[in-house]
PDB file of C-alpha atoms in Angstrom:
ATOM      1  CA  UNK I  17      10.408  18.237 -23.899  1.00  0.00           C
ATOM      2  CA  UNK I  18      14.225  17.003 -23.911  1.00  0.00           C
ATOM      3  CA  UNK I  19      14.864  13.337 -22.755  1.00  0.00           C
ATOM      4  CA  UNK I  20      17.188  12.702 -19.910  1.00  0.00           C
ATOM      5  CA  UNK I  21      19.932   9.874 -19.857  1.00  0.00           C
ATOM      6  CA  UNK I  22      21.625   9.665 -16.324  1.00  0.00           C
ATOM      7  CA  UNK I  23      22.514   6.756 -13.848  1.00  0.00           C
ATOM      8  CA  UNK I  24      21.429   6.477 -10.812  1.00  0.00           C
ATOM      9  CA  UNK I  25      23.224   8.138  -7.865  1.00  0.00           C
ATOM     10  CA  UNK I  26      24.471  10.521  -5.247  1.00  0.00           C
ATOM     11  CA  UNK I  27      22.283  13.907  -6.475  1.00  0.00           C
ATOM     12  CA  UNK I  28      19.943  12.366  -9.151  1.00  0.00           C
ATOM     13  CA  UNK I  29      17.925  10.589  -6.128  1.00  0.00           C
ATOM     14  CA  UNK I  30      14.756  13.390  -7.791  1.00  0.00           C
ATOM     15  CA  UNK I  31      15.632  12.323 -11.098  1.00  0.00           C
ATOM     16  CA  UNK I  32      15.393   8.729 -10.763  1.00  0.00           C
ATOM     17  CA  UNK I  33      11.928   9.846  -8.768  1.00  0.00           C
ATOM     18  CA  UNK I  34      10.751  11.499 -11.446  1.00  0.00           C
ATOM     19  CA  UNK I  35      11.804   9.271 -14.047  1.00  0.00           C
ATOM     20  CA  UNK I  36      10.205   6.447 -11.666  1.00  0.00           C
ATOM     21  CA  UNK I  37       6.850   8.534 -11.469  1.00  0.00           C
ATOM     22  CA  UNK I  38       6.324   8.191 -14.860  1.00  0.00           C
ATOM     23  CA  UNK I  39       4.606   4.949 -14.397  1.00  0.00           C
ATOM     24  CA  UNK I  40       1.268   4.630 -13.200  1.00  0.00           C
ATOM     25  CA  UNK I  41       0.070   2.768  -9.979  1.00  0.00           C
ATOM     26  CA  UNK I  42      -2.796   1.429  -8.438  1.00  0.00           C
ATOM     27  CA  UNK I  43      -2.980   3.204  -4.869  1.00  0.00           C
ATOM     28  CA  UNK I  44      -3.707   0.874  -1.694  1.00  0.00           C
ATOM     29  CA  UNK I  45      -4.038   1.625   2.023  1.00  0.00           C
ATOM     30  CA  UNK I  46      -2.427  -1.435   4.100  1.00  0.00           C
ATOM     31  CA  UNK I  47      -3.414  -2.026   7.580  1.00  0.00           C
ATOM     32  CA  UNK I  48      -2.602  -3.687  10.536  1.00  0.00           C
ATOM     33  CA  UNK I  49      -2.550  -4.347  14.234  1.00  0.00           C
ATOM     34  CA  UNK I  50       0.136  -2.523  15.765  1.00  0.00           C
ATOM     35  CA  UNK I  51       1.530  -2.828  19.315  1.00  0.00           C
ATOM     36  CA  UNK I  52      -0.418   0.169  20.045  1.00  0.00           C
ATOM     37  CA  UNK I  53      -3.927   0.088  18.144  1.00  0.00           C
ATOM     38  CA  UNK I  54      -4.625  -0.018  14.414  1.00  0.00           C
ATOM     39  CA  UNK I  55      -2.269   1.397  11.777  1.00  0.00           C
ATOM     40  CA  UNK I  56      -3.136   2.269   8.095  1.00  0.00           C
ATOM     41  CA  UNK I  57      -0.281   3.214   5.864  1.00  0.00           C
ATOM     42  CA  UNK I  58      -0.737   4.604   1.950  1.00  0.00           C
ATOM     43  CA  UNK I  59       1.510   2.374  -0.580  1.00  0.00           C
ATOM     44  CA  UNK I  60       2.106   2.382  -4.401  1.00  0.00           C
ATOM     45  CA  UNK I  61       4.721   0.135  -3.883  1.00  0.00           C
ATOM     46  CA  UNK I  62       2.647  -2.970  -4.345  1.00  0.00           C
ATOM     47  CA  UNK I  63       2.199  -6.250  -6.931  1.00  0.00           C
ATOM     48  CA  UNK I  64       1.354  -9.538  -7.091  1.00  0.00           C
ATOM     49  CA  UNK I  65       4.072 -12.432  -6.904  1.00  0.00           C
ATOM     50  CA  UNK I  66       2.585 -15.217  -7.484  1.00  0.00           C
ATOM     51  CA  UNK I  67      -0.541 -17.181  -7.951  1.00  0.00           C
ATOM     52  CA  UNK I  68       0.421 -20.358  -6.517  1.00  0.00           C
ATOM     53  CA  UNK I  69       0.770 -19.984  -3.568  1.00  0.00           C
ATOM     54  CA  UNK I  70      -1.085 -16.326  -3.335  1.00  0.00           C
ATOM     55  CA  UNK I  71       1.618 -13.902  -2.387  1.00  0.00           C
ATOM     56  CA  UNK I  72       1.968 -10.244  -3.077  1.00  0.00           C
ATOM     57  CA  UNK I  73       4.117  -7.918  -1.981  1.00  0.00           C
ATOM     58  CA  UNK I  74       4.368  -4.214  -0.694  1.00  0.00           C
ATOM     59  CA  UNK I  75       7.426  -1.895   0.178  1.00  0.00           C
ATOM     60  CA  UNK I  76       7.566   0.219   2.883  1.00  0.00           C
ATOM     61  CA  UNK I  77      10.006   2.748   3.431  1.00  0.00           C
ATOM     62  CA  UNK I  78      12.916   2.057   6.407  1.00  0.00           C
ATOM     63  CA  UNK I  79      12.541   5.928   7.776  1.00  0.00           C
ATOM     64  CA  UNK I  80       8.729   5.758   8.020  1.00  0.00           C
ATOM     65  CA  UNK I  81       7.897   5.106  12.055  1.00  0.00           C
ATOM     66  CA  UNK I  82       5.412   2.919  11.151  1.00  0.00           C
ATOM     67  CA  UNK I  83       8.174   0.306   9.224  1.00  0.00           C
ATOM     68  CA  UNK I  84       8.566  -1.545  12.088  1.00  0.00           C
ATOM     69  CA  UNK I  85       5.295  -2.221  13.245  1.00  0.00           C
ATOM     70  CA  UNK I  86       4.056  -3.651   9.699  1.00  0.00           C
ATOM     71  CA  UNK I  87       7.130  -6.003   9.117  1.00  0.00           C
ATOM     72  CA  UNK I  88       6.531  -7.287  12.345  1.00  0.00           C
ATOM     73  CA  UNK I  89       2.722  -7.614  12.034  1.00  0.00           C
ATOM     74  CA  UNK I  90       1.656 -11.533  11.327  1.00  0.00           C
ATOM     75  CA  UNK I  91      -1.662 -10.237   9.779  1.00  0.00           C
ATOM     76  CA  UNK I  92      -2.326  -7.377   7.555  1.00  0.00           C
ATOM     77  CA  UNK I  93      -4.685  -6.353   4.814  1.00  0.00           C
ATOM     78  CA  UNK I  94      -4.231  -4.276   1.458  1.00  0.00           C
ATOM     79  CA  UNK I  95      -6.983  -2.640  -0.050  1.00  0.00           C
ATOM     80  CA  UNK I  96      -7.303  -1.380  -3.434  1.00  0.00           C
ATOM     81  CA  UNK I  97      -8.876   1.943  -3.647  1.00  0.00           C
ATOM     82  CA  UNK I  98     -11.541   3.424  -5.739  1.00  0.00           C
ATOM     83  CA  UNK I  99     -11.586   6.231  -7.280  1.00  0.00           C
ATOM     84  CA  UNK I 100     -13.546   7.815  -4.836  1.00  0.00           C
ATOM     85  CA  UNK I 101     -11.258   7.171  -1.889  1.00  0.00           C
ATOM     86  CA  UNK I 102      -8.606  10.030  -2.645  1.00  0.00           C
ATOM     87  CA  UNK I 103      -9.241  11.202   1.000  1.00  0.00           C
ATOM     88  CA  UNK I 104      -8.570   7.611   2.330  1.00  0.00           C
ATOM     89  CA  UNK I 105      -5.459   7.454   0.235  1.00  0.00           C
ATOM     90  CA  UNK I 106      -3.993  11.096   1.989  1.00  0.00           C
ATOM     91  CA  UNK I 107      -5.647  10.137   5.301  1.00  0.00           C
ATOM     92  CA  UNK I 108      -2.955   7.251   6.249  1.00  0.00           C
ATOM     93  CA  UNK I 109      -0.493   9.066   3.990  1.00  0.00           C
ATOM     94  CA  UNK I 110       0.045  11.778   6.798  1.00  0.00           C
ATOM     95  CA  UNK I 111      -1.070   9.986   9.331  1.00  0.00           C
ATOM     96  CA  UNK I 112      -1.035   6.137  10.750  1.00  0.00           C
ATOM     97  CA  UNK I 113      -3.469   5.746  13.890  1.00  0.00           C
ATOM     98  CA  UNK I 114      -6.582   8.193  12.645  1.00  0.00           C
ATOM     99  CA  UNK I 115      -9.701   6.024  11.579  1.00  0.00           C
ATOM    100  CA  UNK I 116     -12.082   8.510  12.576  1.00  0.00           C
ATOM    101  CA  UNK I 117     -14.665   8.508   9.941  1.00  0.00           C
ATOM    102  CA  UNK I 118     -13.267   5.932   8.430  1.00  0.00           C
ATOM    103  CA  UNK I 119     -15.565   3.156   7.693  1.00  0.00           C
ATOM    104  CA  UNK I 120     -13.984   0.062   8.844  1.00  0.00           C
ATOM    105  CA  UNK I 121     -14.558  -3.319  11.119  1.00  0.00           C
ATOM    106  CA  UNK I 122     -12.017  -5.461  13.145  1.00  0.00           C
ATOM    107  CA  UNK I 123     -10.699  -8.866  11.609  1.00  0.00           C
ATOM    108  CA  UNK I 124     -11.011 -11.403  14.111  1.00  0.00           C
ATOM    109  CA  UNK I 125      -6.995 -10.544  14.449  1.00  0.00           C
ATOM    110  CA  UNK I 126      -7.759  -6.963  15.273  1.00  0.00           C
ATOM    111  CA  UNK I 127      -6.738  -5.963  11.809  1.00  0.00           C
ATOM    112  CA  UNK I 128      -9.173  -3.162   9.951  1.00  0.00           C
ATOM    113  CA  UNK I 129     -10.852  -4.194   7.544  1.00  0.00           C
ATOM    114  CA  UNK I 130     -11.708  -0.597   5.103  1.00  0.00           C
ATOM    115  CA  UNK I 131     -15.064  -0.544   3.729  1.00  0.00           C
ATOM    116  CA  UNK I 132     -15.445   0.463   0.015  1.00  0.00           C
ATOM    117  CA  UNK I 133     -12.667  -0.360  -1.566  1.00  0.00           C
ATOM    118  CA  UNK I 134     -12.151  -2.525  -5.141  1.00  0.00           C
ATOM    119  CA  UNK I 135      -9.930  -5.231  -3.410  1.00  0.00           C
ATOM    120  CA  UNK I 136      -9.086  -6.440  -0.054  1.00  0.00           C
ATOM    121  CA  UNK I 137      -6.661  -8.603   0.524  1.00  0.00           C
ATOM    122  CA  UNK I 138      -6.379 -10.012   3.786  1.00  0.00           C
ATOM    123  CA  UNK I 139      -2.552 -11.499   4.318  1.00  0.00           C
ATOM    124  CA  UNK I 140      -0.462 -13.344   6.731  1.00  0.00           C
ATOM    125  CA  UNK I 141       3.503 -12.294   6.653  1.00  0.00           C
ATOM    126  CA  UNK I 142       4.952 -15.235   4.264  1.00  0.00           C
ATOM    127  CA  UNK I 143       8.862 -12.978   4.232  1.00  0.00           C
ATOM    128  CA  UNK I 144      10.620  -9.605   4.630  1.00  0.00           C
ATOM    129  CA  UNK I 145      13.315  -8.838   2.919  1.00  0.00           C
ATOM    130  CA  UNK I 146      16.154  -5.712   3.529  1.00  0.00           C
ATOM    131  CA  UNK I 147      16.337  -3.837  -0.468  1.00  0.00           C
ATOM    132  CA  UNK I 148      17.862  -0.828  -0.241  1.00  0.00           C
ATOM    133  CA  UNK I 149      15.740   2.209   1.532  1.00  0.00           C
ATOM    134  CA  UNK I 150      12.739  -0.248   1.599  1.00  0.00           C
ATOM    135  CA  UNK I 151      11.473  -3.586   3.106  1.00  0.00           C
ATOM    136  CA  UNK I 152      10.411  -6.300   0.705  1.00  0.00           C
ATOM    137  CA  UNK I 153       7.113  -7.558   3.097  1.00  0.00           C
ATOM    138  CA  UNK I 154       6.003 -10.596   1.342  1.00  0.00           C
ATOM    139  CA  UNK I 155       1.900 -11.597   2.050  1.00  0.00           C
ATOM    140  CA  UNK I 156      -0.063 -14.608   1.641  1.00  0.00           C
ATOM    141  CA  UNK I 157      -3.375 -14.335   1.186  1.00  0.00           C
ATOM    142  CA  UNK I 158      -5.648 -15.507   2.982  1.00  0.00           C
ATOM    143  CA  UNK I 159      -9.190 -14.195   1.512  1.00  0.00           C
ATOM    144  CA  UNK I 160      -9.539 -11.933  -1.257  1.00  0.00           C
ATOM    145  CA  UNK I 161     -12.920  -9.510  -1.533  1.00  0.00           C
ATOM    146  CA  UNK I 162     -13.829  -7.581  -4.540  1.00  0.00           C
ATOM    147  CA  UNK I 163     -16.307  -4.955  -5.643  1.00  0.00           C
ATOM    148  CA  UNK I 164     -15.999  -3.841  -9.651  1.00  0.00           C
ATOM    149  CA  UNK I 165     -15.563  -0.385 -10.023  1.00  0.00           C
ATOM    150  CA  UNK I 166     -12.416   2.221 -11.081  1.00  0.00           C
ATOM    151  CA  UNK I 167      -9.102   2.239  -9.020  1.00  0.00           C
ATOM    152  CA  UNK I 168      -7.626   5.135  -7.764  1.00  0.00           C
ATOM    153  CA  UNK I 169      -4.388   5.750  -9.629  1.00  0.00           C
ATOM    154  CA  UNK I 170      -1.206   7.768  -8.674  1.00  0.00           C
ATOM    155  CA  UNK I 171       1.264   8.893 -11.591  1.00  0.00           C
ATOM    156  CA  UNK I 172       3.967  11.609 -12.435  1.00  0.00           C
ATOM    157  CA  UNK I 173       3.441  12.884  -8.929  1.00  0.00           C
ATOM    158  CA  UNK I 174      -0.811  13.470  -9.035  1.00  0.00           C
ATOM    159  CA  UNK I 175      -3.456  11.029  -8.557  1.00  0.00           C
ATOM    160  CA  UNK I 176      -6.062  10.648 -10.868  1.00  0.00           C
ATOM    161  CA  UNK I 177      -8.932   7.360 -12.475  1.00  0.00           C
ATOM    162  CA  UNK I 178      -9.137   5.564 -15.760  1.00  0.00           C
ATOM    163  CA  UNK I 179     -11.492   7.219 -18.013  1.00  0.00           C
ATOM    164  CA  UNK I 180     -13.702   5.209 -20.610  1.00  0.00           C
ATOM    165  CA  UNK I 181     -14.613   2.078 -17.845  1.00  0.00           C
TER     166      UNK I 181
END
């Protein structure tokens, strides 16, 4: 396969996607409480910021109708899918409000809580930030639960799990 050289613009926005794609991310499902009921949204856009104090960070995109809600939300939790979880992971990618059959509980904020996943990270919104197409939403966390297991991973446009844990 031929390498590519470009910079970034007007018609290489697949390109840069692609190019982008090539490395691999944990996937995570964050919630919150939304003026209207619940709301899960699917993210790879997500790290950690900083240890002290606790902050992470997630990107959601400006055109999604659920932006609003979750920069505006003063409480949400991410959650670190296993490998199992694909359907979790395409569940709140199509669709926000749906947690039928989802296993999940209630914070005492109203945010849900998933059930079987690696890492939860409950959050409070520390900052949000305008960058580009996206929103910088900056968490502090709160209380952190973990299970050991394999993450679900997204890459190069597929998802797929670590082999060899």
């Amino acid at each position: 396969m031929d390498s590519e050289s470009f910079s970034p613009g007007p018609g290489r926005e697949r390109a840069l996607r692609t190019a982008l794609g090539a490395f691999a991310t944990g996937v995570t499902v964050v919630t919150c409480r939304g003026p209207d009921g619940p709301l899960g949204f699917t993210a790879n856009s997500f790290t950690s910021v900083s240890l002290d104090p606790a902050l992470v960070l997630w990107c959601p995109a400006i055109l999604s109708p659920r932006h609003d809600a979750f920069v505006a939300a003063p409480h949400f939790s991410i959650h670190v899918l296993e490998a199992s979880q694909l359907a979790v992971s395409q569940r709140f990618a199509e669709q926000a409000e749906d947690f039928d059959g989802i296993d999940h509980v209630d914070s005492d904020s109203g945010v849900p809580l998933l059930e079987g996943c690696l890492t939860r990270l409950d959050c409070r919104h520390f900052a949000a930030h305008g960058a580009g197409d996206h929103t910088i939403v900056l968490g502090q966390i709160d209380h952190v639960t973990h299970h050991p297991g394999a993450p679900l991973l997204f890459a190069l446009g597929a998802y797929g799990k670590l082999t060899g844990l």
